[in-house]
């Protein structure tokens, strides 16, 4: 009987752990939102908050432009090579520009950019806060009446959310450029025609829904990374474990949330 109950127990533990993590991340982001005014706008928080925010934006976003651009450029080129033979069979290979443009702005640009940023920035945030947790630096902040959510979590959440949205624009452009170069030098398409077809295919709605996704992805990356970092227990081994789990949990969460967005837009006809 005990053997038969083991799967049920395992499912229950996973469900409780998932709900606990979701609740913890939600409370952390809510706490950061409540401290936003004092941390970034008024009083003592102005100087410290803005300097922290700028440092995090450079670290999370500016330094990630190169790797995000390279990955999405390759994705655009690969996707073009994959779909070109199918379009050629139907005699509509020129449609590749429209397909790549819409796919990049609505889906692949924000999602691939966020996944790359998870490994680049999310893991770093979790490891940094986890190291501070095990070395009792965060406990020392609390002892001196310094709110770690306002001074550590808030700049990271805001910076990651803003920069993920900005990187989505870069990813859109680089993915389209990757497809365009393959279209020009492999398929023999005109660059002017390719750009024109892309601009005709993409609407503000395509672009806007992609940016909304990217902003939510940024909040998920930073919220999960901060939560896992502040939850570290067990010294250096705990830091390594939570850093790894941060990447795994975040990628799963990004894909699941992307599915929810896509399904919602589909049924709404957006």
PDB file of C-alpha atoms in Angstrom:
ATOM      1  CA  UNK A   1       0.000   0.000   0.000  1.00  0.00           C
ATOM      2  CA  UNK A   2       2.827   2.357   0.854  1.00  0.00           C
ATOM      3  CA  UNK A   3       4.407   1.705  -2.550  1.00  0.00           C
ATOM      4  CA  UNK A   4       1.163   2.597  -4.305  1.00  0.00           C
ATOM      5  CA  UNK A   5       0.895   5.851  -2.382  1.00  0.00           C
ATOM      6  CA  UNK A   6       4.414   6.976  -3.249  1.00  0.00           C
ATOM      7  CA  UNK A   7       3.471   8.517  -6.658  1.00  0.00           C
ATOM      8  CA  UNK A   8       0.547  10.346  -5.055  1.00  0.00           C
ATOM      9  CA  UNK A   9       2.819  11.661  -2.329  1.00  0.00           C
ATOM     10  CA  UNK A  10       5.416  12.752  -4.896  1.00  0.00           C
ATOM     11  CA  UNK A  11       2.799  14.597  -6.954  1.00  0.00           C
ATOM     12  CA  UNK A  12       1.488  16.290  -3.836  1.00  0.00           C
ATOM     13  CA  UNK A  13       4.949  17.403  -2.764  1.00  0.00           C
ATOM     14  CA  UNK A  14       5.714  18.785  -6.232  1.00  0.00           C
ATOM     15  CA  UNK A  15       2.384  20.621  -6.332  1.00  0.00           C
ATOM     16  CA  UNK A  16       2.910  22.135  -2.882  1.00  0.00           C
ATOM     17  CA  UNK A  17       6.476  23.123  -3.737  1.00  0.00           C
ATOM     18  CA  UNK A  18       5.344  24.752  -6.986  1.00  0.00           C
ATOM     19  CA  UNK A  19       2.544  26.670  -5.296  1.00  0.00           C
ATOM     20  CA  UNK A  20       4.908  27.740  -2.504  1.00  0.00           C
ATOM     21  CA  UNK A  21       7.429  29.042  -5.043  1.00  0.00           C
ATOM     22  CA  UNK A  22       4.772  30.881  -7.049  1.00  0.00           C
ATOM     23  CA  UNK A  23       3.397  32.434  -3.865  1.00  0.00           C
ATOM     24  CA  UNK A  24       6.864  33.422  -2.651  1.00  0.00           C
ATOM     25  CA  UNK A  25       7.770  35.038  -5.973  1.00  0.00           C
ATOM     26  CA  UNK A  26       4.429  36.858  -6.051  1.00  0.00           C
ATOM     27  CA  UNK A  27       4.924  38.235  -2.536  1.00  0.00           C
ATOM     28  CA  UNK A  28       8.483  39.300  -3.367  1.00  0.00           C
ATOM     29  CA  UNK A  29       7.449  41.182  -6.511  1.00  0.00           C
ATOM     30  CA  UNK A  30       4.508  42.734  -4.641  1.00  0.00           C
ATOM     31  CA  UNK A  31       6.860  43.855  -1.864  1.00  0.00           C
ATOM     32  CA  UNK A  32       9.228  45.360  -4.438  1.00  0.00           C
ATOM     33  CA  UNK A  33       6.314  47.194  -6.042  1.00  0.00           C
ATOM     34  CA  UNK A  34       5.208  48.637  -2.695  1.00  0.00           C
ATOM     35  CA  UNK A  35       8.719  49.920  -1.981  1.00  0.00           C
ATOM     36  CA  UNK A  36       9.178  51.382  -5.470  1.00  0.00           C
ATOM     37  CA  UNK A  37       8.123  54.923  -4.567  1.00  0.00           C
ATOM     38  CA  UNK A  38      10.466  55.238  -1.611  1.00  0.00           C
ATOM     39  CA  UNK A  39      13.262  53.268  -3.224  1.00  0.00           C
ATOM     40  CA  UNK A  40      13.407  55.087  -6.548  1.00  0.00           C
ATOM     41  CA  UNK A  41      11.698  58.438  -6.138  1.00  0.00           C
ATOM     42  CA  UNK A  42      11.656  59.928  -2.674  1.00  0.00           C
ATOM     43  CA  UNK A  43      14.020  60.625   0.214  1.00  0.00           C
ATOM     44  CA  UNK A  44      17.040  58.532   0.961  1.00  0.00           C
ATOM     45  CA  UNK A  45      16.062  55.959  -1.567  1.00  0.00           C
ATOM     46  CA  UNK A  46      16.580  58.297  -4.547  1.00  0.00           C
ATOM     47  CA  UNK A  47      20.385  58.244  -4.648  1.00  0.00           C
ATOM     48  CA  UNK A  48      20.916  54.619  -3.675  1.00  0.00           C
ATOM     49  CA  UNK A  49      17.992  53.319  -5.702  1.00  0.00           C
ATOM     50  CA  UNK A  50      18.841  54.997  -8.999  1.00  0.00           C
ATOM     51  CA  UNK A  51      22.535  54.125  -8.803  1.00  0.00           C
ATOM     52  CA  UNK A  52      21.671  50.514  -8.102  1.00  0.00           C
ATOM     53  CA  UNK A  53      19.088  50.507 -10.874  1.00  0.00           C
ATOM     54  CA  UNK A  54      21.495  51.885 -13.469  1.00  0.00           C
ATOM     55  CA  UNK A  55      24.214  49.401 -12.455  1.00  0.00           C
ATOM     56  CA  UNK A  56      21.774  46.519 -12.774  1.00  0.00           C
ATOM     57  CA  UNK A  57      20.496  47.713 -16.160  1.00  0.00           C
ATOM     58  CA  UNK A  58      24.045  47.781 -17.526  1.00  0.00           C
ATOM     59  CA  UNK A  59      24.843  44.413 -16.030  1.00  0.00           C
ATOM     60  CA  UNK A  60      21.626  42.676 -17.059  1.00  0.00           C
ATOM     61  CA  UNK A  61      20.833  44.331 -20.358  1.00  0.00           C
ATOM     62  CA  UNK A  62      23.689  46.215 -21.988  1.00  0.00           C
ATOM     63  CA  UNK A  63      26.242  43.447 -21.502  1.00  0.00           C
ATOM     64  CA  UNK A  64      23.799  40.860 -22.830  1.00  0.00           C
ATOM     65  CA  UNK A  65      23.165  42.616 -26.170  1.00  0.00           C
ATOM     66  CA  UNK A  66      25.962  40.750 -27.942  1.00  0.00           C
ATOM     67  CA  UNK A  67      24.977  37.222 -26.934  1.00  0.00           C
ATOM     68  CA  UNK A  68      21.246  37.838 -27.439  1.00  0.00           C
ATOM     69  CA  UNK A  69      21.887  39.320 -30.890  1.00  0.00           C
ATOM     70  CA  UNK A  70      24.086  36.411 -31.946  1.00  0.00           C
ATOM     71  CA  UNK A  71      21.632  33.737 -30.790  1.00  0.00           C
ATOM     72  CA  UNK A  72      18.546  35.339 -32.334  1.00  0.00           C
ATOM     73  CA  UNK A  73      20.404  36.126 -35.581  1.00  0.00           C
ATOM     74  CA  UNK A  74      21.210  32.413 -35.889  1.00  0.00           C
ATOM     75  CA  UNK A  75      17.601  31.473 -35.045  1.00  0.00           C
ATOM     76  CA  UNK A  76      16.342  33.729 -37.840  1.00  0.00           C
ATOM     77  CA  UNK A  77      18.787  32.220 -40.323  1.00  0.00           C
ATOM     78  CA  UNK A  78      17.985  28.638 -39.273  1.00  0.00           C
ATOM     79  CA  UNK A  79      14.236  29.199 -39.445  1.00  0.00           C
ATOM     80  CA  UNK A  80      14.555  30.646 -42.943  1.00  0.00           C
ATOM     81  CA  UNK A  81      16.585  27.667 -44.138  1.00  0.00           C
ATOM     82  CA  UNK A  82      14.032  25.275 -42.633  1.00  0.00           C
ATOM     83  CA  UNK A  83      10.886  26.774 -44.143  1.00  0.00           C
ATOM     84  CA  UNK A  84      12.315  27.855 -47.527  1.00  0.00           C
ATOM     85  CA  UNK A  85      12.096  24.370 -49.159  1.00  0.00           C
ATOM     86  CA  UNK A  86       8.438  24.044 -48.132  1.00  0.00           C
ATOM     87  CA  UNK A  87       7.580  27.477 -49.527  1.00  0.00           C
ATOM     88  CA  UNK A  88       9.475  26.715 -52.735  1.00  0.00           C
ATOM     89  CA  UNK A  89       7.317  23.614 -53.237  1.00  0.00           C
ATOM     90  CA  UNK A  90       4.263  25.908 -53.325  1.00  0.00           C
ATOM     91  CA  UNK A  91       6.042  28.581 -55.390  1.00  0.00           C
ATOM     92  CA  UNK A  92       5.743  31.242 -52.689  1.00  0.00           C
ATOM     93  CA  UNK A  93       9.282  31.501 -51.359  1.00  0.00           C
ATOM     94  CA  UNK A  94       8.869  35.317 -51.190  1.00  0.00           C
ATOM     95  CA  UNK A  95       6.489  34.771 -48.270  1.00  0.00           C
ATOM     96  CA  UNK A  96       9.482  33.881 -46.107  1.00  0.00           C
ATOM     97  CA  UNK A  97       9.917  37.568 -45.206  1.00  0.00           C
ATOM     98  CA  UNK A  98       6.364  37.820 -43.841  1.00  0.00           C
ATOM     99  CA  UNK A  99       6.658  34.573 -41.870  1.00  0.00           C
ATOM    100  CA  UNK A 100      10.001  35.461 -40.293  1.00  0.00           C
ATOM    101  CA  UNK A 101       8.856  38.978 -39.458  1.00  0.00           C
ATOM    102  CA  UNK A 102       5.704  37.893 -37.653  1.00  0.00           C
ATOM    103  CA  UNK A 103       7.371  34.918 -35.954  1.00  0.00           C
ATOM    104  CA  UNK A 104      10.158  37.086 -34.613  1.00  0.00           C
ATOM    105  CA  UNK A 105       8.063  39.986 -33.323  1.00  0.00           C
ATOM    106  CA  UNK A 106       5.228  37.958 -31.823  1.00  0.00           C
ATOM    107  CA  UNK A 107       7.084  34.931 -30.508  1.00  0.00           C
ATOM    108  CA  UNK A 108      10.724  34.110 -31.040  1.00  0.00           C
ATOM    109  CA  UNK A 109      12.341  37.483 -30.359  1.00  0.00           C
ATOM    110  CA  UNK A 110      10.859  37.967 -26.849  1.00  0.00           C
ATOM    111  CA  UNK A 111      11.017  34.267 -25.882  1.00  0.00           C
ATOM    112  CA  UNK A 112      14.528  33.439 -27.108  1.00  0.00           C
ATOM    113  CA  UNK A 113      15.857  36.722 -25.732  1.00  0.00           C
ATOM    114  CA  UNK A 114      14.326  35.948 -22.317  1.00  0.00           C
ATOM    115  CA  UNK A 115      15.720  32.398 -22.284  1.00  0.00           C
ATOM    116  CA  UNK A 116      19.205  33.657 -23.102  1.00  0.00           C
ATOM    117  CA  UNK A 117      18.852  36.308 -20.403  1.00  0.00           C
ATOM    118  CA  UNK A 118      17.847  33.614 -17.904  1.00  0.00           C
ATOM    119  CA  UNK A 119      21.196  31.907 -18.244  1.00  0.00           C
ATOM    120  CA  UNK A 120      23.090  35.167 -18.485  1.00  0.00           C
ATOM    121  CA  UNK A 121      21.481  37.297 -15.777  1.00  0.00           C
ATOM    122  CA  UNK A 122      19.019  35.163 -13.815  1.00  0.00           C
ATOM    123  CA  UNK A 123      21.669  32.713 -12.652  1.00  0.00           C
ATOM    124  CA  UNK A 124      24.011  35.576 -11.741  1.00  0.00           C
ATOM    125  CA  UNK A 125      21.339  37.303  -9.635  1.00  0.00           C
ATOM    126  CA  UNK A 126      20.501  34.077  -7.784  1.00  0.00           C
ATOM    127  CA  UNK A 127      24.166  33.291  -7.121  1.00  0.00           C
ATOM    128  CA  UNK A 128      24.894  36.828  -5.939  1.00  0.00           C
ATOM    129  CA  UNK A 129      21.964  37.037  -3.519  1.00  0.00           C
ATOM    130  CA  UNK A 130      22.549  33.443  -2.401  1.00  0.00           C
ATOM    131  CA  UNK A 131      26.160  34.222  -1.544  1.00  0.00           C
ATOM    132  CA  UNK A 132      25.035  37.292   0.403  1.00  0.00           C
ATOM    133  CA  UNK A 133      22.475  35.137   2.221  1.00  0.00           C
ATOM    134  CA  UNK A 134      24.923  32.429   3.328  1.00  0.00           C
ATOM    135  CA  UNK A 135      27.541  35.003   4.345  1.00  0.00           C
ATOM    136  CA  UNK A 136      24.858  36.697   6.483  1.00  0.00           C
ATOM    137  CA  UNK A 137      25.181  40.035   4.671  1.00  0.00           C
ATOM    138  CA  UNK A 138      21.418  40.181   4.186  1.00  0.00           C
ATOM    139  CA  UNK A 139      20.820  39.400   7.862  1.00  0.00           C
ATOM    140  CA  UNK A 140      23.208  42.251   8.701  1.00  0.00           C
ATOM    141  CA  UNK A 141      21.141  44.589   6.505  1.00  0.00           C
ATOM    142  CA  UNK A 142      17.998  43.610   8.374  1.00  0.00           C
ATOM    143  CA  UNK A 143      19.808  44.189  11.691  1.00  0.00           C
ATOM    144  CA  UNK A 144      20.604  47.752  10.558  1.00  0.00           C
ATOM    145  CA  UNK A 145      16.956  48.292   9.548  1.00  0.00           C
ATOM    146  CA  UNK A 146      17.812  48.226   5.827  1.00  0.00           C
ATOM    147  CA  UNK A 147      15.083  46.537   3.797  1.00  0.00           C
ATOM    148  CA  UNK A 148      16.726  43.995   1.433  1.00  0.00           C
ATOM    149  CA  UNK A 149      13.650  43.978  -0.797  1.00  0.00           C
ATOM    150  CA  UNK A 150      13.938  47.713  -1.434  1.00  0.00           C
ATOM    151  CA  UNK A 151      17.704  47.845  -1.767  1.00  0.00           C
ATOM    152  CA  UNK A 152      18.418  44.505  -3.468  1.00  0.00           C
ATOM    153  CA  UNK A 153      15.267  43.099  -5.052  1.00  0.00           C
ATOM    154  CA  UNK A 154      13.634  46.279  -6.391  1.00  0.00           C
ATOM    155  CA  UNK A 155      16.562  47.458  -8.600  1.00  0.00           C
ATOM    156  CA  UNK A 156      16.993  43.959 -10.029  1.00  0.00           C
ATOM    157  CA  UNK A 157      13.283  43.472 -10.813  1.00  0.00           C
ATOM    158  CA  UNK A 158      12.904  46.895 -12.451  1.00  0.00           C
ATOM    159  CA  UNK A 159      16.192  46.633 -14.375  1.00  0.00           C
ATOM    160  CA  UNK A 160      15.495  43.121 -15.658  1.00  0.00           C
ATOM    161  CA  UNK A 161      11.927  43.961 -16.680  1.00  0.00           C
ATOM    162  CA  UNK A 162      12.971  47.110 -18.550  1.00  0.00           C
ATOM    163  CA  UNK A 163      16.014  45.565 -20.201  1.00  0.00           C
ATOM    164  CA  UNK A 164      14.196  42.372 -21.240  1.00  0.00           C
ATOM    165  CA  UNK A 165      11.708  44.577 -23.066  1.00  0.00           C
ATOM    166  CA  UNK A 166      14.506  46.557 -24.732  1.00  0.00           C
ATOM    167  CA  UNK A 167      16.365  43.368 -25.659  1.00  0.00           C
ATOM    168  CA  UNK A 168      13.206  42.035 -27.285  1.00  0.00           C
ATOM    169  CA  UNK A 169      13.399  44.911 -29.789  1.00  0.00           C
ATOM    170  CA  UNK A 170      17.049  44.074 -30.498  1.00  0.00           C
ATOM    171  CA  UNK A 171      16.148  40.392 -30.837  1.00  0.00           C
ATOM    172  CA  UNK A 172      13.317  41.181 -33.285  1.00  0.00           C
ATOM    173  CA  UNK A 173      15.647  43.178 -35.513  1.00  0.00           C
ATOM    174  CA  UNK A 174      18.522  40.675 -35.400  1.00  0.00           C
ATOM    175  CA  UNK A 175      16.228  37.726 -36.131  1.00  0.00           C
ATOM    176  CA  UNK A 176      14.802  39.515 -39.160  1.00  0.00           C
ATOM    177  CA  UNK A 177      18.318  40.439 -40.318  1.00  0.00           C
ATOM    178  CA  UNK A 178      19.381  36.793 -40.018  1.00  0.00           C
ATOM    179  CA  UNK A 179      16.442  35.715 -42.175  1.00  0.00           C
ATOM    180  CA  UNK A 180      17.065  38.542 -44.637  1.00  0.00           C
ATOM    181  CA  UNK A 181      20.719  37.613 -45.230  1.00  0.00           C
ATOM    182  CA  UNK A 182      19.790  33.981 -45.859  1.00  0.00           C
ATOM    183  CA  UNK A 183      16.997  35.162 -48.141  1.00  0.00           C
ATOM    184  CA  UNK A 184      19.417  37.334 -50.109  1.00  0.00           C
ATOM    185  CA  UNK A 185      22.474  35.075 -50.405  1.00  0.00           C
ATOM    186  CA  UNK A 186      20.852  31.613 -50.350  1.00  0.00           C
ATOM    187  CA  UNK A 187      17.388  32.145 -51.839  1.00  0.00           C
ATOM    188  CA  UNK A 188      18.325  35.045 -54.120  1.00  0.00           C
ATOM    189  CA  UNK A 189      15.653  37.420 -52.817  1.00  0.00           C
ATOM    190  CA  UNK A 190      15.995  41.181 -53.154  1.00  0.00           C
ATOM    191  CA  UNK A 191      16.856  42.950 -49.895  1.00  0.00           C
ATOM    192  CA  UNK A 192      14.574  45.875 -50.749  1.00  0.00           C
ATOM    193  CA  UNK A 193      11.696  43.484 -51.471  1.00  0.00           C
ATOM    194  CA  UNK A 194      12.432  41.524 -48.283  1.00  0.00           C
ATOM    195  CA  UNK A 195      12.382  44.650 -46.104  1.00  0.00           C
ATOM    196  CA  UNK A 196       9.234  45.917 -47.801  1.00  0.00           C
ATOM    197  CA  UNK A 197       7.389  42.618 -47.318  1.00  0.00           C
ATOM    198  CA  UNK A 198       8.484  42.478 -43.683  1.00  0.00           C
ATOM    199  CA  UNK A 199       7.225  45.989 -42.967  1.00  0.00           C
ATOM    200  CA  UNK A 200       3.929  45.232 -44.679  1.00  0.00           C
ATOM    201  CA  UNK A 201       3.454  42.019 -42.688  1.00  0.00           C
ATOM    202  CA  UNK A 202       4.256  43.370 -39.215  1.00  0.00           C
ATOM    203  CA  UNK A 203       1.569  45.386 -37.453  1.00  0.00           C
ATOM    204  CA  UNK A 204       1.769  47.435 -34.277  1.00  0.00           C
ATOM    205  CA  UNK A 205      -0.294  44.720 -32.618  1.00  0.00           C
ATOM    206  CA  UNK A 206       2.338  42.088 -33.452  1.00  0.00           C
ATOM    207  CA  UNK A 207       5.079  44.313 -32.107  1.00  0.00           C
ATOM    208  CA  UNK A 208       3.087  45.358 -29.009  1.00  0.00           C
ATOM    209  CA  UNK A 209       2.076  41.851 -27.947  1.00  0.00           C
ATOM    210  CA  UNK A 210       5.717  40.814 -28.187  1.00  0.00           C
ATOM    211  CA  UNK A 211       6.786  43.666 -25.915  1.00  0.00           C
ATOM    212  CA  UNK A 212       4.058  42.846 -23.369  1.00  0.00           C
ATOM    213  CA  UNK A 213       5.331  39.277 -23.265  1.00  0.00           C
ATOM    214  CA  UNK A 214       8.905  40.472 -22.844  1.00  0.00           C
ATOM    215  CA  UNK A 215       8.008  42.708 -19.885  1.00  0.00           C
ATOM    216  CA  UNK A 216       6.244  39.819 -18.125  1.00  0.00           C
ATOM    217  CA  UNK A 217       9.181  37.519 -18.922  1.00  0.00           C
ATOM    218  CA  UNK A 218      11.548  40.046 -17.326  1.00  0.00           C
ATOM    219  CA  UNK A 219       9.482  40.155 -14.128  1.00  0.00           C
ATOM    220  CA  UNK A 220       9.455  36.342 -14.005  1.00  0.00           C
ATOM    221  CA  UNK A 221      13.230  36.062 -14.516  1.00  0.00           C
ATOM    222  CA  UNK A 222      14.099  38.612 -11.836  1.00  0.00           C
ATOM    223  CA  UNK A 223      11.396  37.519  -9.372  1.00  0.00           C
ATOM    224  CA  UNK A 224      12.380  33.866  -9.503  1.00  0.00           C
ATOM    225  CA  UNK A 225      16.104  34.644  -9.381  1.00  0.00           C
ATOM    226  CA  UNK A 226      15.729  36.924  -6.349  1.00  0.00           C
ATOM    227  CA  UNK A 227      13.438  34.450  -4.578  1.00  0.00           C
ATOM    228  CA  UNK A 228      15.787  31.519  -5.155  1.00  0.00           C
ATOM    229  CA  UNK A 229      18.776  33.604  -4.112  1.00  0.00           C
ATOM    230  CA  UNK A 230      17.169  34.728  -0.854  1.00  0.00           C
ATOM    231  CA  UNK A 231      16.008  31.138  -0.181  1.00  0.00           C
ATOM    232  CA  UNK A 232      19.510  29.654  -0.210  1.00  0.00           C
ATOM    233  CA  UNK A 233      20.364  27.406   2.715  1.00  0.00           C
ATOM    234  CA  UNK A 234      23.348  25.133   3.217  1.00  0.00           C
ATOM    235  CA  UNK A 235      26.388  27.223   2.297  1.00  0.00           C
ATOM    236  CA  UNK A 236      28.184  27.013  -1.041  1.00  0.00           C
ATOM    237  CA  UNK A 237      26.389  23.808  -2.007  1.00  0.00           C
ATOM    238  CA  UNK A 238      23.050  25.523  -1.487  1.00  0.00           C
ATOM    239  CA  UNK A 239      24.132  28.450  -3.672  1.00  0.00           C
ATOM    240  CA  UNK A 240      25.026  26.081  -6.516  1.00  0.00           C
ATOM    241  CA  UNK A 241      21.791  24.102  -6.143  1.00  0.00           C
ATOM    242  CA  UNK A 242      19.530  27.160  -6.127  1.00  0.00           C
ATOM    243  CA  UNK A 243      21.395  28.755  -9.028  1.00  0.00           C
ATOM    244  CA  UNK A 244      20.827  25.653 -11.136  1.00  0.00           C
ATOM    245  CA  UNK A 245      17.176  25.444 -10.079  1.00  0.00           C
ATOM    246  CA  UNK A 246      16.710  29.109 -10.952  1.00  0.00           C
ATOM    247  CA  UNK A 247      17.617  28.455 -14.586  1.00  0.00           C
ATOM    248  CA  UNK A 248      15.446  25.321 -14.796  1.00  0.00           C
ATOM    249  CA  UNK A 249      12.403  26.831 -13.073  1.00  0.00           C
ATOM    250  CA  UNK A 250      12.628  30.065 -15.040  1.00  0.00           C
ATOM    251  CA  UNK A 251      12.812  28.411 -18.465  1.00  0.00           C
ATOM    252  CA  UNK A 252       9.845  26.180 -17.622  1.00  0.00           C
ATOM    253  CA  UNK A 253       7.887  29.186 -16.312  1.00  0.00           C
ATOM    254  CA  UNK A 254       8.707  31.271 -19.411  1.00  0.00           C
ATOM    255  CA  UNK A 255       7.486  28.601 -21.807  1.00  0.00           C
ATOM    256  CA  UNK A 256       4.331  27.946 -19.770  1.00  0.00           C
ATOM    257  CA  UNK A 257       3.477  31.658 -19.528  1.00  0.00           C
ATOM    258  CA  UNK A 258       4.202  32.058 -23.242  1.00  0.00           C
ATOM    259  CA  UNK A 259       1.717  29.275 -23.925  1.00  0.00           C
ATOM    260  CA  UNK A 260      -0.898  31.072 -21.827  1.00  0.00           C
ATOM    261  CA  UNK A 261      -0.267  34.326 -23.705  1.00  0.00           C
ATOM    262  CA  UNK A 262      -0.420  32.639 -27.110  1.00  0.00           C
ATOM    263  CA  UNK A 263      -3.607  30.738 -26.264  1.00  0.00           C
ATOM    264  CA  UNK A 264      -5.231  33.904 -24.916  1.00  0.00           C
ATOM    265  CA  UNK A 265      -4.311  35.933 -27.999  1.00  0.00           C
ATOM    266  CA  UNK A 266      -5.517  33.108 -30.240  1.00  0.00           C
ATOM    267  CA  UNK A 267      -8.962  32.880 -28.665  1.00  0.00           C
ATOM    268  CA  UNK A 268      -9.274  36.674 -28.509  1.00  0.00           C
ATOM    269  CA  UNK A 269      -8.335  36.894 -32.181  1.00  0.00           C
ATOM    270  CA  UNK A 270      -5.423  39.221 -31.413  1.00  0.00           C
TER     271      UNK A 270
END
